[in-house]
PDB file of C-alpha atoms in Angstrom:
ATOM      1  CA  ASP A 753       0.000   0.000   0.000  1.00  0.00           C
ATOM      2  CA  ILE A 754       1.125   3.571  -0.638  1.00  0.00           C
ATOM      3  CA  VAL A 755       1.727   5.417   2.625  1.00  0.00           C
ATOM      4  CA  MET A 756       0.825   9.101   2.699  1.00  0.00           C
ATOM      5  CA  THR A 757       2.578  11.285   5.270  1.00  0.00           C
ATOM      6  CA  GLN A 758       1.532  14.850   5.944  1.00  0.00           C
ATOM      7  CA  SER A 759       3.419  17.601   7.741  1.00  0.00           C
ATOM      8  CA  PRO A 760       2.892  19.307  10.018  1.00  0.00           C
ATOM      9  CA  ASP A 761       0.193  17.577  12.077  1.00  0.00           C
ATOM     10  CA  SER A 762      -1.180  20.987  12.985  1.00  0.00           C
ATOM     11  CA  LEU A 763      -0.482  24.623  12.345  1.00  0.00           C
ATOM     12  CA  ALA A 764      -1.791  27.964  13.555  1.00  0.00           C
ATOM     13  CA  VAL A 765      -1.775  30.847  11.102  1.00  0.00           C
ATOM     14  CA  SER A 766      -2.924  34.446  11.452  1.00  0.00           C
ATOM     15  CA  LEU A 767      -5.893  35.607   9.425  1.00  0.00           C
ATOM     16  CA  GLY A 768      -4.755  36.729   5.997  1.00  0.00           C
ATOM     17  CA  GLU A 769      -1.452  34.863   6.217  1.00  0.00           C
ATOM     18  CA  ARG A 770      -0.320  31.868   4.176  1.00  0.00           C
ATOM     19  CA  ALA A 771      -0.785  28.289   5.305  1.00  0.00           C
ATOM     20  CA  THR A 772       1.260  25.491   3.751  1.00  0.00           C
ATOM     21  CA  ILE A 773       0.675  21.777   4.173  1.00  0.00           C
ATOM     22  CA  ASN A 774       2.987  19.113   2.813  1.00  0.00           C
ATOM     23  CA  CYS A 775       2.192  15.580   1.738  1.00  0.00           C
ATOM     24  CA  LYS A 776       4.656  12.878   0.810  1.00  0.00           C
ATOM     25  CA  SER A 777       3.795   9.540  -0.761  1.00  0.00           C
ATOM     26  CA  SER A 778       5.888   6.394  -0.262  1.00  0.00           C
ATOM     27  CA  GLN A 779       6.004   5.899  -4.025  1.00  0.00           C
ATOM     28  CA  SER A 780       5.263   8.030  -7.056  1.00  0.00           C
ATOM     29  CA  VAL A 781       1.600   8.718  -7.839  1.00  0.00           C
ATOM     30  CA  LEU A 782       2.384  10.082 -11.293  1.00  0.00           C
ATOM     31  CA  TYR A 783       0.649   7.955 -13.912  1.00  0.00           C
ATOM     32  CA  SER A 784       2.904   7.946 -16.954  1.00  0.00           C
ATOM     33  CA  SER A 785       0.183   7.177 -19.514  1.00  0.00           C
ATOM     34  CA  ASP A 786      -1.668  10.455 -18.885  1.00  0.00           C
ATOM     35  CA  ASN A 787       1.003  12.442 -17.011  1.00  0.00           C
ATOM     36  CA  LYS A 788      -1.394  13.065 -14.125  1.00  0.00           C
ATOM     37  CA  ASN A 789      -0.581  12.898 -10.451  1.00  0.00           C
ATOM     38  CA  TYR A 790      -3.374  10.970  -8.731  1.00  0.00           C
ATOM     39  CA  LEU A 791      -3.263  13.104  -5.623  1.00  0.00           C
ATOM     40  CA  ALA A 792      -6.267  14.859  -4.093  1.00  0.00           C
ATOM     41  CA  TRP A 793      -6.776  17.230  -1.172  1.00  0.00           C
ATOM     42  CA  TYR A 794      -9.834  17.324   1.086  1.00  0.00           C
ATOM     43  CA  GLN A 795     -11.083  19.773   3.680  1.00  0.00           C
ATOM     44  CA  GLN A 796     -13.068  18.487   6.650  1.00  0.00           C
ATOM     45  CA  LYS A 797     -14.741  20.969   8.953  1.00  0.00           C
ATOM     46  CA  SER A 798     -15.882  19.910  12.391  1.00  0.00           C
ATOM     47  CA  GLY A 799     -18.927  17.654  12.263  1.00  0.00           C
ATOM     48  CA  GLN A 800     -19.028  17.577   8.471  1.00  0.00           C
ATOM     49  CA  PRO A 801     -17.991  15.079   5.807  1.00  0.00           C
ATOM     50  CA  PRO A 802     -14.822  15.773   3.842  1.00  0.00           C
ATOM     51  CA  LYS A 803     -15.024  17.995   0.783  1.00  0.00           C
ATOM     52  CA  LEU A 804     -12.880  17.552  -2.310  1.00  0.00           C
ATOM     53  CA  LEU A 805     -10.780  20.690  -2.855  1.00  0.00           C
ATOM     54  CA  ILE A 806      -8.030  19.801  -5.305  1.00  0.00           C
ATOM     55  CA  TYR A 807      -7.518  16.853  -7.619  1.00  0.00           C
ATOM     56  CA  TRP A 808      -4.751  15.714  -9.954  1.00  0.00           C
ATOM     57  CA  ALA A 809      -2.474  17.565  -7.533  1.00  0.00           C
ATOM     58  CA  SER A 810      -3.281  21.056  -8.785  1.00  0.00           C
ATOM     59  CA  THR A 811      -6.796  21.284 -10.265  1.00  0.00           C
ATOM     60  CA  ARG A 812      -9.323  23.071  -8.083  1.00  0.00           C
ATOM     61  CA  GLU A 813     -12.737  21.477  -7.783  1.00  0.00           C
ATOM     62  CA  PHE A 814     -15.586  23.631  -9.103  1.00  0.00           C
ATOM     63  CA  GLY A 815     -16.518  26.333  -6.610  1.00  0.00           C
ATOM     64  CA  VAL A 816     -13.349  26.132  -4.508  1.00  0.00           C
ATOM     65  CA  PRO A 817     -11.903  29.614  -3.828  1.00  0.00           C
ATOM     66  CA  ASP A 818      -8.722  30.441  -5.689  1.00  0.00           C
ATOM     67  CA  ARG A 819      -6.843  31.070  -2.428  1.00  0.00           C
ATOM     68  CA  PHE A 820      -6.504  27.262  -2.338  1.00  0.00           C
ATOM     69  CA  SER A 821      -3.801  25.876  -4.609  1.00  0.00           C
ATOM     70  CA  GLY A 822      -2.017  22.581  -5.004  1.00  0.00           C
ATOM     71  CA  SER A 823       1.412  21.814  -6.378  1.00  0.00           C
ATOM     72  CA  GLY A 824       3.976  19.064  -6.638  1.00  0.00           C
ATOM     73  CA  SER A 825       4.623  15.930  -8.609  1.00  0.00           C
ATOM     74  CA  GLY A 826       5.779  12.371  -8.120  1.00  0.00           C
ATOM     75  CA  THR A 827       6.028  11.927  -4.366  1.00  0.00           C
ATOM     76  CA  ASP A 828       6.003  15.448  -2.913  1.00  0.00           C
ATOM     77  CA  PHE A 829       2.970  17.698  -2.825  1.00  0.00           C
ATOM     78  CA  THR A 830       1.845  20.922  -1.195  1.00  0.00           C
ATOM     79  CA  LEU A 831      -1.506  22.513  -0.420  1.00  0.00           C
ATOM     80  CA  THR A 832      -1.325  26.272   0.021  1.00  0.00           C
ATOM     81  CA  ILE A 833      -3.960  28.587   1.401  1.00  0.00           C
ATOM     82  CA  SER A 834      -2.694  31.960   0.250  1.00  0.00           C
ATOM     83  CA  SER A 835      -4.653  34.133   2.671  1.00  0.00           C
ATOM     84  CA  LEU A 836      -6.247  32.245   5.533  1.00  0.00           C
ATOM     85  CA  GLN A 837      -9.870  33.037   6.266  1.00  0.00           C
ATOM     86  CA  ALA A 838     -11.833  32.130   9.395  1.00  0.00           C
ATOM     87  CA  GLU A 839     -13.915  29.652   7.416  1.00  0.00           C
ATOM     88  CA  ASP A 840     -10.779  27.711   6.444  1.00  0.00           C
ATOM     89  CA  VAL A 841     -10.378  26.297   9.963  1.00  0.00           C
ATOM     90  CA  ALA A 842     -10.518  22.561   9.314  1.00  0.00           C
ATOM     91  CA  VAL A 843      -8.526  19.366   9.005  1.00  0.00           C
ATOM     92  CA  TYR A 844      -6.968  18.840   5.587  1.00  0.00           C
ATOM     93  CA  TYR A 845      -6.179  15.425   4.116  1.00  0.00           C
ATOM     94  CA  CYS A 846      -4.198  14.365   1.084  1.00  0.00           C
ATOM     95  CA  GLN A 847      -5.150  11.126  -0.679  1.00  0.00           C
ATOM     96  CA  GLN A 848      -3.666   9.047  -3.464  1.00  0.00           C
ATOM     97  CA  ASP A 849      -5.794   7.300  -6.028  1.00  0.00           C
ATOM     98  CA  TYR A 850      -2.895   5.929  -8.067  1.00  0.00           C
ATOM     99  CA  SER A 851      -3.358   2.415  -6.780  1.00  0.00           C
ATOM    100  CA  THR A 852      -5.803   0.388  -4.743  1.00  0.00           C
ATOM    101  CA  PRO A 853      -6.290   0.740  -1.867  1.00  0.00           C
ATOM    102  CA  PRO A 854      -6.709   4.507  -1.999  1.00  0.00           C
ATOM    103  CA  THR A 855      -4.922   5.879   1.048  1.00  0.00           C
ATOM    104  CA  PHE A 856      -5.106   9.111   3.019  1.00  0.00           C
ATOM    105  CA  GLY A 857      -2.593  11.125   4.961  1.00  0.00           C
ATOM    106  CA  GLN A 858      -3.128  11.403   8.704  1.00  0.00           C
ATOM    107  CA  GLY A 859      -4.527  14.926   8.400  1.00  0.00           C
ATOM    108  CA  THR A 860      -3.319  18.433   9.235  1.00  0.00           C
ATOM    109  CA  LYS A 861      -5.341  20.610  11.570  1.00  0.00           C
ATOM    110  CA  VAL A 862      -5.370  24.299  10.596  1.00  0.00           C
ATOM    111  CA  GLU A 863      -6.296  26.842  13.237  1.00  0.00           C
ATOM    112  CA  ILE A 864      -6.256  30.601  13.608  1.00  0.00           C
ATOM    113  CA  LYS A 865      -3.350  32.099  15.556  1.00  0.00           C
TER     114      LYS A 865
ATOM    115  CA  GLU B 207     -27.998  18.216  -6.735  1.00  0.00           C
ATOM    116  CA  VAL B 208     -26.128  15.094  -5.708  1.00  0.00           C
ATOM    117  CA  GLN B 209     -27.400  13.589  -2.457  1.00  0.00           C
ATOM    118  CA  LEU B 210     -26.081  10.595  -0.570  1.00  0.00           C
ATOM    119  CA  VAL B 211     -27.938   9.591   2.575  1.00  0.00           C
ATOM    120  CA  GLU B 212     -26.583   6.825   4.777  1.00  0.00           C
ATOM    121  CA  SER B 213     -28.664   4.872   7.258  1.00  0.00           C
ATOM    122  CA  GLY B 214     -28.499   1.737   9.364  1.00  0.00           C
ATOM    123  CA  GLY B 215     -25.847   2.672  11.897  1.00  0.00           C
ATOM    124  CA  GLY B 216     -26.185   1.932  15.581  1.00  0.00           C
ATOM    125  CA  LEU B 217     -24.834   0.037  18.567  1.00  0.00           C
ATOM    126  CA  VAL B 218     -23.874  -3.591  18.065  1.00  0.00           C
ATOM    127  CA  LYS B 219     -22.007  -6.101  20.188  1.00  0.00           C
ATOM    128  CA  PRO B 220     -18.631  -7.508  19.136  1.00  0.00           C
ATOM    129  CA  GLY B 221     -19.185 -10.420  16.754  1.00  0.00           C
ATOM    130  CA  GLY B 222     -22.488  -8.963  15.607  1.00  0.00           C
ATOM    131  CA  SER B 223     -23.692  -7.807  12.221  1.00  0.00           C
ATOM    132  CA  LEU B 224     -25.086  -4.635  10.742  1.00  0.00           C
ATOM    133  CA  ARG B 225     -26.223  -3.502   7.306  1.00  0.00           C
ATOM    134  CA  LEU B 226     -25.717   0.049   6.143  1.00  0.00           C
ATOM    135  CA  SER B 227     -27.561   1.606   3.231  1.00  0.00           C
ATOM    136  CA  CYS B 228     -26.805   4.677   1.132  1.00  0.00           C
ATOM    137  CA  ALA B 229     -29.639   6.210  -0.878  1.00  0.00           C
ATOM    138  CA  ALA B 230     -28.353   8.176  -3.859  1.00  0.00           C
ATOM    139  CA  SER B 231     -30.009  10.839  -5.990  1.00  0.00           C
ATOM    140  CA  GLY B 232     -29.142  13.662  -8.359  1.00  0.00           C
ATOM    141  CA  PHE B 233     -26.776  11.732 -10.610  1.00  0.00           C
ATOM    142  CA  SER B 234     -26.598   8.622 -12.742  1.00  0.00           C
ATOM    143  CA  PHE B 235     -26.064   6.115  -9.940  1.00  0.00           C
ATOM    144  CA  GLY B 236     -25.733   3.134 -12.239  1.00  0.00           C
ATOM    145  CA  ASP B 237     -22.723   4.676 -13.982  1.00  0.00           C
ATOM    146  CA  ALA B 238     -20.886   5.577 -10.799  1.00  0.00           C
ATOM    147  CA  TRP B 239     -18.154   3.878  -8.853  1.00  0.00           C
ATOM    148  CA  MET B 240     -19.192   3.915  -5.209  1.00  0.00           C
ATOM    149  CA  SER B 241     -17.039   3.617  -2.125  1.00  0.00           C
ATOM    150  CA  TRP B 242     -17.343   3.437   1.642  1.00  0.00           C
ATOM    151  CA  VAL B 243     -14.880   5.432   3.741  1.00  0.00           C
ATOM    152  CA  ARG B 244     -14.851   5.352   7.535  1.00  0.00           C
ATOM    153  CA  GLN B 245     -13.548   7.579  10.285  1.00  0.00           C
ATOM    154  CA  ALA B 246     -12.977   6.332  13.805  1.00  0.00           C
ATOM    155  CA  PRO B 247     -13.769   8.881  16.547  1.00  0.00           C
ATOM    156  CA  GLY B 248     -11.146  11.612  16.520  1.00  0.00           C
ATOM    157  CA  LYS B 249      -9.118   9.826  13.833  1.00  0.00           C
ATOM    158  CA  GLY B 250      -8.416  10.139  10.125  1.00  0.00           C
ATOM    159  CA  LEU B 251     -10.064   8.732   7.026  1.00  0.00           C
ATOM    160  CA  GLU B 252      -9.830   5.081   6.013  1.00  0.00           C
ATOM    161  CA  TRP B 253     -11.106   3.619   2.764  1.00  0.00           C
ATOM    162  CA  VAL B 254     -13.239   0.533   3.347  1.00  0.00           C
ATOM    163  CA  GLY B 255     -14.018  -0.660  -0.147  1.00  0.00           C
ATOM    164  CA  ARG B 256     -15.536   0.098  -3.542  1.00  0.00           C
ATOM    165  CA  ILE B 257     -17.860  -1.312  -6.139  1.00  0.00           C
ATOM    166  CA  LYS B 258     -17.516  -0.361  -9.783  1.00  0.00           C
ATOM    167  CA  SER B 259     -20.438   0.221 -12.133  1.00  0.00           C
ATOM    168  CA  ARG B 260     -22.332  -2.623 -13.794  1.00  0.00           C
ATOM    169  CA  LEU B 261     -20.738  -1.632 -17.112  1.00  0.00           C
ATOM    170  CA  GLU B 262     -17.366  -2.330 -15.500  1.00  0.00           C
ATOM    171  CA  GLY B 263     -18.490  -5.640 -14.080  1.00  0.00           C
ATOM    172  CA  GLU B 264     -19.384  -4.402 -10.584  1.00  0.00           C
ATOM    173  CA  THR B 265     -15.851  -5.304  -9.551  1.00  0.00           C
ATOM    174  CA  ILE B 266     -15.461  -5.045  -5.775  1.00  0.00           C
ATOM    175  CA  ARG B 267     -12.338  -4.386  -3.750  1.00  0.00           C
ATOM    176  CA  TYR B 268     -11.925  -4.231   0.034  1.00  0.00           C
ATOM    177  CA  ALA B 269      -9.399  -2.845   2.453  1.00  0.00           C
ATOM    178  CA  ALA B 270      -7.400  -5.539   4.214  1.00  0.00           C
ATOM    179  CA  PRO B 271      -8.866  -4.933   7.711  1.00  0.00           C
ATOM    180  CA  VAL B 272     -12.413  -5.671   6.496  1.00  0.00           C
ATOM    181  CA  LYS B 273     -11.840  -8.248   3.784  1.00  0.00           C
ATOM    182  CA  ASP B 274     -13.831 -11.440   4.372  1.00  0.00           C
ATOM    183  CA  ARG B 275     -16.027  -9.699   6.970  1.00  0.00           C
ATOM    184  CA  PHE B 276     -17.662  -6.869   4.988  1.00  0.00           C
ATOM    185  CA  THR B 277     -19.659  -7.124   1.769  1.00  0.00           C
ATOM    186  CA  ILE B 278     -20.437  -4.242  -0.569  1.00  0.00           C
ATOM    187  CA  SER B 279     -23.334  -4.461  -3.003  1.00  0.00           C
ATOM    188  CA  ARG B 280     -25.505  -2.144  -5.042  1.00  0.00           C
ATOM    189  CA  ASP B 281     -29.056  -2.096  -6.349  1.00  0.00           C
ATOM    190  CA  ASP B 282     -29.124   0.197  -9.351  1.00  0.00           C
ATOM    191  CA  SER B 283     -32.920  -0.103  -9.633  1.00  0.00           C
ATOM    192  CA  ARG B 284     -33.206   1.468  -6.177  1.00  0.00           C
ATOM    193  CA  ASN B 285     -30.194   3.809  -6.512  1.00  0.00           C
ATOM    194  CA  THR B 286     -28.873   2.300  -3.294  1.00  0.00           C
ATOM    195  CA  LEU B 287     -25.477   1.171  -2.070  1.00  0.00           C
ATOM    196  CA  TYR B 288     -25.093  -1.329   0.764  1.00  0.00           C
ATOM    197  CA  LEU B 289     -22.440  -2.361   3.259  1.00  0.00           C
ATOM    198  CA  GLU B 290     -23.044  -5.636   5.052  1.00  0.00           C
ATOM    199  CA  MET B 291     -20.778  -5.896   8.089  1.00  0.00           C
ATOM    200  CA  ASP B 292     -20.282  -9.209   9.878  1.00  0.00           C
ATOM    201  CA  SER B 293     -18.031 -10.358  12.731  1.00  0.00           C
ATOM    202  CA  LEU B 294     -17.789  -6.773  13.907  1.00  0.00           C
ATOM    203  CA  LYS B 295     -14.886  -5.757  16.130  1.00  0.00           C
ATOM    204  CA  THR B 296     -14.504  -2.841  18.500  1.00  0.00           C
ATOM    205  CA  GLU B 297     -12.007  -1.331  16.057  1.00  0.00           C
ATOM    206  CA  ASP B 298     -14.766  -1.088  13.448  1.00  0.00           C
ATOM    207  CA  THR B 299     -16.359   1.689  15.512  1.00  0.00           C
ATOM    208  CA  ALA B 300     -16.496   4.688  13.184  1.00  0.00           C
ATOM    209  CA  VAL B 301     -18.623   7.013  11.151  1.00  0.00           C
ATOM    210  CA  TYR B 302     -19.179   5.343   7.779  1.00  0.00           C
ATOM    211  CA  PHE B 303     -19.412   7.622   4.763  1.00  0.00           C
ATOM    212  CA  CYS B 304     -20.810   6.698   1.382  1.00  0.00           C
ATOM    213  CA  THR B 305     -18.947   8.411  -1.470  1.00  0.00           C
ATOM    214  CA  THR B 306     -18.863   8.599  -5.224  1.00  0.00           C
ATOM    215  CA  GLU B 307     -15.438   7.776  -6.609  1.00  0.00           C
ATOM    216  CA  ALA B 308     -14.433   9.616  -9.781  1.00  0.00           C
ATOM    217  CA  PRO B 309     -11.040   9.519 -11.517  1.00  0.00           C
ATOM    218  CA  GLN B 310     -10.208  12.733  -9.685  1.00  0.00           C
ATOM    219  CA  GLY B 311     -11.106  11.471  -6.232  1.00  0.00           C
ATOM    220  CA  PHE B 312     -14.030  11.081  -3.846  1.00  0.00           C
ATOM    221  CA  ASP B 313     -16.144  13.908  -5.164  1.00  0.00           C
ATOM    222  CA  HIS B 314     -19.434  13.567  -3.272  1.00  0.00           C
ATOM    223  CA  TRP B 315     -19.955  12.419   0.320  1.00  0.00           C
ATOM    224  CA  GLY B 316     -22.906  11.626   2.503  1.00  0.00           C
ATOM    225  CA  GLN B 317     -23.195  12.916   6.052  1.00  0.00           C
ATOM    226  CA  GLY B 318     -22.219   9.532   7.442  1.00  0.00           C
ATOM    227  CA  THR B 319     -23.742   7.053   9.870  1.00  0.00           C
ATOM    228  CA  LEU B 320     -22.177   6.084  13.198  1.00  0.00           C
ATOM    229  CA  VAL B 321     -21.464   2.451  13.956  1.00  0.00           C
ATOM    230  CA  THR B 322     -20.509   1.651  17.543  1.00  0.00           C
ATOM    231  CA  VAL B 323     -19.235  -1.817  18.378  1.00  0.00           C
ATOM    232  CA  SER B 324     -19.254  -2.312  22.119  1.00  0.00           C
ATOM    233  CA  SER B 325     -20.348  -4.845  24.696  1.00  0.00           C
TER     234      SER B 325
END
């Protein structure tokens, strides 16, 4: 199974500041036949189901604010919130869908400083 | 609007069984890959298993911890996904989410149903 490791486990950022979350996979999730990284990011607010934010490492899901961006390729990925808003307080998960079983990172809790 | 509504959760003793349902609407259920993902209290997300569409042979895969104990099925005529859970263990305690699984990820989620395995 591909192991997904996120860092940090939690971070506190001031409103309007940048938040950066890293995700590392134990093997590449870049599919050579279509040159896509099968890496997604989810946001889970307290008491709610997860919500898909970013897929194929850098494509924002419809309706997701452009302050959220994803980058990286192969085994190393980053989710950036360019200007943290109060409504962004949540746990964020990365997930690979390159191979079965799909696996998630342990989550990163984002709070307001 | 896509809607996924899980039901069937509850309290069950270790070794017991439970059947979860997920009623789907707002999309072409029969064409969709469907998955179950669970979340133990205060913990992260864990994929449980998936069933592909009928066109793709309704192929089913399970996560190792539930293989041979859980069974996923679908009834496309009722737009409903099922998760039959047998030989339940305390470590199966979790909120169980029904999700659609697209090439880009798990793009729609239900609100989840809580399963508690305790004596």
